[in-house]
Short mmCIF file of C-alpha atoms and ligand atoms in Angstrom, two decimals:
data_model
loop_
_atom_site.label_atom_id
_atom_site.label_comp_id
_atom_site.label_asym_id
_atom_site.label_seq_id
_atom_site.Cartn_x
_atom_site.Cartn_y
_atom_site.Cartn_z
CA MET O 1 62.53 211.85 78.92
CA THR O 2 59.86 211.61 76.23
CA GLN O 3 58.57 215.02 75.14
CA LYS O 4 54.83 215.38 74.68
CA ILE O 5 54.10 217.24 71.45
CA ILE O 6 51.18 218.52 69.41
CA ILE O 7 51.94 218.94 65.71
CA ASP O 8 50.04 221.66 63.85
CA THR O 9 50.62 221.22 60.14
CA ASP O 10 49.52 221.78 56.51
CA PRO O 11 50.96 218.82 54.51
CA GLY O 12 52.87 219.49 52.22
CA GLN O 13 55.62 216.99 51.33
CA ASP O 14 58.06 218.46 53.87
CA ASP O 15 55.37 218.43 56.56
CA ALA O 16 54.89 214.75 55.73
CA LEU O 17 58.58 214.05 56.38
CA ALA O 18 58.34 215.91 59.70
CA ILE O 19 55.36 213.81 60.79
CA LEU O 20 57.12 210.58 59.78
CA LEU O 21 60.22 211.65 61.71
CA ALA O 22 58.12 212.31 64.82
CA LEU O 23 56.22 209.03 64.57
CA ALA O 24 59.50 207.14 64.17
CA SER O 25 61.17 208.72 67.20
CA PRO O 26 60.85 207.52 70.79
CA GLU O 27 62.06 210.90 72.10
CA VAL O 28 58.64 212.39 71.29
CA GLU O 29 55.09 211.34 72.06
CA VAL O 30 52.60 212.75 69.56
CA LEU O 31 49.47 213.67 71.54
CA GLY O 32 47.61 214.70 68.41
CA ILE O 33 48.02 216.31 65.00
CA VAL O 34 46.03 219.39 64.03
CA ALA O 35 45.42 220.34 60.40
CA ALA O 36 46.08 223.92 59.33
CA ALA O 37 45.05 225.61 56.10
CA GLY O 38 48.16 226.64 54.20
CA ASN O 39 49.91 224.84 51.38
CA VAL O 40 46.46 223.61 50.31
CA PRO O 41 42.99 224.07 51.85
CA LEU O 42 41.98 222.41 55.10
CA SER O 43 39.92 219.65 53.46
CA LEU O 44 43.12 218.37 51.83
CA THR O 45 45.57 218.91 54.70
CA SER O 46 43.28 217.08 57.15
CA LYS O 47 43.13 214.16 54.71
CA ASN O 48 46.86 214.23 53.95
CA ILE O 49 47.77 213.95 57.65
CA ARG O 50 45.73 210.76 57.90
CA LYS O 51 47.36 209.34 54.75
CA ILE O 52 50.76 209.95 56.35
CA CYS O 53 49.76 208.32 59.66
CA GLU O 54 48.48 205.26 57.82
CA LEU O 55 51.67 205.07 55.74
CA ALA O 56 53.59 205.05 59.04
CA GLY O 57 51.36 202.27 60.39
CA ARG O 58 49.84 204.61 62.99
CA PRO O 59 46.06 204.81 62.40
CA ASP O 60 45.70 205.29 66.17
CA VAL O 61 47.04 208.86 66.10
CA ARG O 62 44.35 211.45 66.81
CA VAL O 63 43.94 213.92 63.94
CA PHE O 64 41.94 217.14 64.25
CA SER O 65 40.74 219.71 61.78
CA GLY O 66 41.62 223.32 62.58
CA CYS O 67 40.69 226.74 61.17
CA LYS O 68 39.71 227.12 57.51
CA GLY O 69 41.60 230.34 56.89
CA PRO O 70 43.84 232.97 58.50
CA MET O 71 42.76 235.09 61.46
CA GLU O 72 42.64 238.09 59.11
CA GLY O 73 42.26 238.23 55.33
CA SER O 74 41.83 235.38 52.88
CA LEU O 75 43.80 232.17 52.45
CA PHE O 76 46.84 232.16 50.14
CA THR O 77 47.84 228.62 49.10
CA ALA O 78 50.89 227.09 47.40
CA GLU O 79 49.73 224.47 44.89
CA TYR O 80 52.38 225.95 42.59
CA VAL O 81 55.00 224.35 44.86
CA HIS O 82 53.28 221.28 46.35
CA GLY O 83 50.88 220.26 43.54
CA ALA O 84 47.09 220.13 43.53
CA THR O 85 46.86 217.62 46.40
CA GLY O 86 49.57 219.28 48.50
CA MET O 87 51.43 215.97 48.45
CA ASP O 88 51.95 215.29 44.75
CA GLY O 89 54.73 212.82 43.94
CA ALA O 90 53.37 209.71 45.69
CA ASP O 91 49.97 208.08 45.28
CA LEU O 92 48.68 206.98 48.67
CA PRO O 93 45.32 205.32 49.32
CA GLU O 94 42.40 207.31 50.66
CA PRO O 95 42.63 207.20 54.47
CA THR O 96 40.22 205.08 56.48
CA MET O 97 41.18 206.34 59.96
CA PRO O 98 38.77 208.94 61.34
CA LEU O 99 39.07 212.65 61.80
CA GLN O 100 38.28 213.55 65.42
CA ALA O 101 35.03 215.44 66.02
CA GLN O 102 36.63 218.02 68.33
CA HIS O 103 37.92 221.21 66.69
CA GLY O 104 41.73 221.43 66.61
CA VAL O 105 41.80 224.73 68.48
CA GLU O 106 39.76 223.22 71.32
CA PHE O 107 42.07 220.21 71.34
CA ILE O 108 45.11 222.46 71.77
CA ILE O 109 43.50 224.38 74.64
CA GLU O 110 42.15 221.30 76.40
CA THR O 111 45.42 219.38 76.10
CA VAL O 112 47.63 222.20 77.37
CA MET O 113 45.26 222.88 80.29
CA ALA O 114 44.88 219.19 81.19
CA ASN O 115 48.60 218.39 81.27
CA ALA O 116 51.00 219.61 83.94
CA PRO O 117 52.44 223.08 83.27
CA GLY O 118 55.65 222.99 81.23
CA THR O 119 55.09 219.56 79.74
CA VAL O 120 53.46 220.12 76.31
CA THR O 121 55.43 221.36 73.31
CA ILE O 122 53.58 222.77 70.29
CA CYS O 123 55.21 222.30 66.90
CA THR O 124 53.86 224.45 64.08
CA LEU O 125 54.81 223.47 60.55
CA GLY O 126 52.40 225.75 58.71
CA PRO O 127 50.63 229.08 59.21
CA MET O 128 50.12 229.65 62.96
CA THR O 129 46.35 230.17 62.71
CA ASN O 130 45.28 227.40 65.09
CA LEU O 131 47.77 228.28 67.82
CA GLY O 132 47.11 232.02 67.44
CA THR O 133 43.37 231.40 67.73
CA ALA O 134 43.88 229.14 70.77
CA LEU O 135 46.00 231.82 72.48
CA ALA O 136 43.40 234.51 71.71
CA ARG O 137 40.60 232.32 73.06
CA GLU O 138 42.43 231.06 76.17
CA PRO O 139 45.49 233.21 76.97
CA ALA O 140 46.21 231.06 80.06
CA ILE O 141 47.70 228.34 77.84
CA ALA O 142 50.76 230.55 77.16
CA GLY O 143 52.08 230.14 80.71
CA ARG O 144 51.61 226.37 80.59
CA ILE O 145 53.20 225.54 77.22
CA LYS O 146 56.70 224.06 77.58
CA GLN O 147 57.86 225.57 74.30
CA ILE O 148 56.68 226.42 70.80
CA VAL O 149 58.94 225.23 67.98
CA SER O 150 57.96 226.63 64.60
CA MET O 151 59.11 226.56 61.01
CA GLY O 152 58.76 230.12 59.85
CA GLY O 153 60.44 233.36 58.93
CA GLY O 154 63.77 234.36 57.48
CA LEU O 155 66.34 237.07 58.12
CA PHE O 156 69.61 236.77 56.21
CA GLU O 157 67.91 234.63 53.52
CA GLY O 158 64.99 237.04 53.09
CA GLY O 159 61.62 235.60 52.11
CA ASN O 160 60.36 232.91 49.74
CA VAL O 161 56.90 234.29 48.86
CA THR O 162 57.87 237.94 48.74
CA PRO O 163 61.37 239.41 49.10
CA ALA O 164 60.57 239.96 52.79
CA ALA O 165 58.25 237.15 53.86
CA GLU O 166 58.39 233.40 54.33
CA PHE O 167 55.20 231.46 53.42
CA ASN O 168 53.99 230.31 56.87
CA ILE O 169 54.21 233.80 58.36
CA TYR O 170 52.95 235.51 55.21
CA VAL O 171 49.72 233.48 55.18
CA ASP O 172 48.72 234.55 58.70
CA PRO O 173 50.85 237.40 60.08
CA ARG O 174 48.29 238.24 62.77
CA ALA O 175 48.48 234.71 64.20
CA ALA O 176 52.28 234.83 64.14
CA GLU O 177 52.17 238.19 65.93
CA ILE O 178 50.00 236.70 68.70
CA VAL O 179 52.27 233.66 69.03
CA LEU O 180 55.49 235.69 69.12
CA GLY O 181 53.98 237.97 71.75
CA CYS O 182 52.51 235.27 73.98
CA GLY O 183 55.39 234.91 76.44
CA ALA O 184 55.97 231.15 76.04
CA PRO O 185 59.50 230.00 75.10
CA ILE O 186 59.74 230.00 71.28
CA VAL O 187 62.23 228.49 68.86
CA LEU O 188 62.00 229.58 65.22
CA MET O 189 63.41 227.50 62.35
CA PRO O 190 63.62 230.10 59.60
CA LEU O 191 64.73 229.85 55.97
CA ASP O 192 68.24 230.68 57.24
CA VAL O 193 68.34 227.10 58.55
CA THR O 194 66.10 225.25 56.12
CA HIS O 195 67.91 226.56 53.03
CA LYS O 196 70.95 224.69 54.37
CA THR O 197 69.20 221.31 54.52
CA LEU O 198 69.08 220.62 50.79
CA THR O 199 67.70 217.43 49.29
CA THR O 200 70.88 216.75 47.29
CA SER O 201 70.89 213.77 44.92
CA ALA O 202 73.21 211.87 47.28
CA ARG O 203 70.83 212.36 50.22
CA VAL O 204 67.79 211.33 48.19
CA ALA O 205 69.73 208.27 46.96
CA ALA O 206 70.39 207.26 50.60
CA VAL O 207 66.63 207.28 51.26
CA LYS O 208 65.96 205.40 48.02
CA ALA O 209 68.43 202.72 49.11
CA LEU O 210 66.12 201.80 51.99
CA GLY O 211 64.08 200.13 49.23
CA THR O 212 60.71 200.05 50.97
CA ARG O 213 57.18 201.16 50.09
CA LEU O 214 57.60 204.00 52.56
CA SER O 215 60.93 205.13 51.14
CA ASP O 216 59.46 205.02 47.61
CA ALA O 217 56.73 207.42 48.72
CA VAL O 218 59.27 209.68 50.43
CA VAL O 219 61.52 209.78 47.35
CA GLY O 220 58.49 210.54 45.15
CA TRP O 221 57.60 213.46 47.40
CA LEU O 222 61.14 214.79 47.58
CA GLU O 223 61.64 214.60 43.82
CA PHE O 224 58.35 216.37 43.14
CA PHE O 225 58.82 219.02 45.82
CA GLU O 226 62.43 219.93 45.01
CA ARG O 227 61.88 220.63 41.33
CA PHE O 228 60.38 224.06 42.00
CA ASP O 229 63.17 225.24 44.31
CA GLU O 230 65.98 223.72 42.25
CA ALA O 231 64.83 225.86 39.35
CA LYS O 232 64.43 228.89 41.60
CA TYR O 233 67.72 228.68 43.51
CA GLY O 234 69.91 226.76 41.04
CA THR O 235 70.90 224.22 43.69
CA ASP O 236 71.32 220.42 43.77
CA GLY O 237 68.09 219.65 45.62
CA GLY O 238 65.70 222.00 47.36
CA PRO O 239 65.30 223.09 50.99
CA LEU O 240 63.61 220.56 53.27
CA HIS O 241 61.92 222.84 55.79
CA ASP O 242 59.59 221.30 58.35
CA PRO O 243 61.50 218.20 59.58
CA ASN O 244 63.99 220.62 61.16
CA VAL O 245 61.40 221.36 63.84
CA ILE O 246 61.19 217.72 64.91
CA ALA O 247 64.93 217.10 64.47
CA TYR O 248 65.57 219.98 66.86
CA LEU O 249 63.51 218.26 69.56
CA ILE O 250 65.44 215.03 69.10
CA LYS O 251 68.94 216.44 68.59
CA PRO O 252 69.10 220.13 69.55
CA GLU O 253 72.89 219.99 69.26
CA LEU O 254 72.50 219.99 65.45
CA TYR O 255 71.34 223.62 65.60
CA ALA O 256 72.78 227.01 66.53
CA GLY O 257 70.95 230.29 66.93
CA ARG O 258 70.45 233.27 69.16
CA LEU O 259 67.80 234.41 71.62
CA CYS O 260 66.63 237.76 70.29
CA ASN O 261 63.60 239.94 69.73
CA VAL O 262 61.42 238.90 66.80
CA GLU O 263 58.44 241.03 65.72
CA ILE O 264 56.06 240.41 62.84
CA GLU O 265 55.19 243.03 60.25
CA THR O 266 51.40 242.95 59.80
CA LYS O 267 50.58 246.25 58.12
CA SER O 268 52.91 247.12 55.26
CA GLU O 269 51.84 245.82 51.85
CA LEU O 270 55.50 245.66 50.83
CA THR O 271 56.84 243.69 53.79
CA LYS O 272 53.73 241.96 55.22
CA GLY O 273 54.71 238.81 57.10
CA MET O 274 58.36 239.77 57.56
CA THR O 275 60.06 238.42 60.69
CA VAL O 276 61.91 241.48 61.98
CA ALA O 277 64.57 239.72 64.03
CA ASP O 278 66.92 241.88 66.10
CA TRP O 279 69.90 239.55 65.62
CA TRP O 280 72.45 242.24 66.46
CA GLY O 281 70.63 243.51 69.54
CA VAL O 282 70.24 247.05 68.26
CA THR O 283 66.97 247.62 70.16
CA GLN O 284 65.95 247.16 73.78
CA ARG O 285 62.89 245.10 72.77
CA PRO O 286 62.36 241.92 74.81
CA LYS O 287 64.13 238.75 73.65
CA ASN O 288 61.14 236.57 72.87
CA ALA O 289 62.45 233.85 70.53
CA THR O 290 65.48 231.74 69.76
CA PHE O 291 66.10 232.44 66.09
CA MET O 292 68.07 229.59 64.55
CA ARG O 293 70.69 230.26 61.90
CA ASP O 294 72.90 227.20 61.46
CA VAL O 295 72.47 223.45 61.20
CA ASP O 296 74.66 220.38 60.80
CA ALA O 297 72.92 219.37 57.57
CA ASP O 298 74.66 215.98 57.24
CA GLY O 299 73.75 215.18 60.84
CA PHE O 300 70.14 216.16 60.10
CA TYR O 301 69.92 213.82 57.08
CA ALA O 302 71.66 210.99 58.93
CA LEU O 303 69.00 211.26 61.65
CA LEU O 304 66.12 211.48 59.19
CA THR O 305 67.24 208.53 57.09
CA GLU O 306 67.96 206.34 60.10
CA ARG O 307 64.54 207.08 61.59
CA LEU O 308 62.66 206.41 58.33
CA GLN O 309 64.18 202.95 58.41
CA ARG O 310 62.53 202.28 61.79
CA LEU O 311 58.99 202.75 60.51
CA PRO O 312 57.04 199.63 59.54
CA HIS O 313 57.15 199.01 55.83
CA GLU O 314 56.55 196.44 53.17
CA ALA O 315 59.42 195.75 50.77
C1 BDR Y 401 57.08 226.48 54.54
O1 BDR Y 401 56.01 226.70 53.63
C2 BDR Y 401 55.53 225.48 53.13
O2 BDR Y 401 55.51 225.52 51.76
C3 BDR Y 401 56.40 224.39 53.68
O3 BDR Y 401 55.62 223.26 54.02
C4 BDR Y 401 57.07 225.01 54.87
O4 BDR Y 401 56.30 224.79 56.04
C5 BDR Y 401 58.37 226.99 53.94
O5 BDR Y 401 58.28 228.34 53.66
CA1 CA Y 402 54.42 223.26 56.14
#
């Protein structure tokens, strides 16, 4: 059965790949895409989402602008990874499709309340500000959301912005705390998974071989985006984070993890944004999230590459 999803995202080259994967896949119906502030400010992420939809031949997708900055504190961005536009590596035309007038937070609330309970999945690919704000404003959505699938956090891999914290959680720990405590079923795709889905030269070559305008843009993004992490980690290719969220919805059998308690550190300067995951069950705290740890990386890339081929493209 087709899964109804809302994507909340801060593109970002890897966010772009996640959106393309969703738009190419009949297993999911994208009800709308909400822009988050994260990798770059909101004015750019809300534009980037529309560029991606137009690249995919989907100017009909409804795109909403969300919150300008985190629920607490000021916005920390990552141009040092993603470039000044957030999607450096491919030059796409300015979008002509509109941004919806409704605020993204209102869209999330209205959509979850208007659909039958247990039918709408929320996918967060950036800081959880919009979903956290929606839950704070209308707590009743928590009991109606089918599941929340989020890229965020890290346990065995540690963090990528600080030794303890992964970027999406670090930018808005308060929002992540609200989401993790909301009671809806949650699946977290942490760095422990995404650091296993590397953009190796062979995998990038397979995308390049598609030989389309779309694949050229994707390869441009991947080559730009991976250079930072290749230097940092000394690997062939860099981690491709966000498409894991969508791949999980399409092929959950690619992933393995454990239902456990996950709390968010919001106070300590040293470990702010850390996902304190009780993997070994050493506390009695409630098991509130499925924390993923393993992935069939070749299966993931086979899925991604096959789906990219399905999108409309000019040679
Ligand atoms: C996450 O942060 C962003 O840079 C990526 O888009 C991904 O969502 C990885 O830590
Ligand atoms: Ca992202």
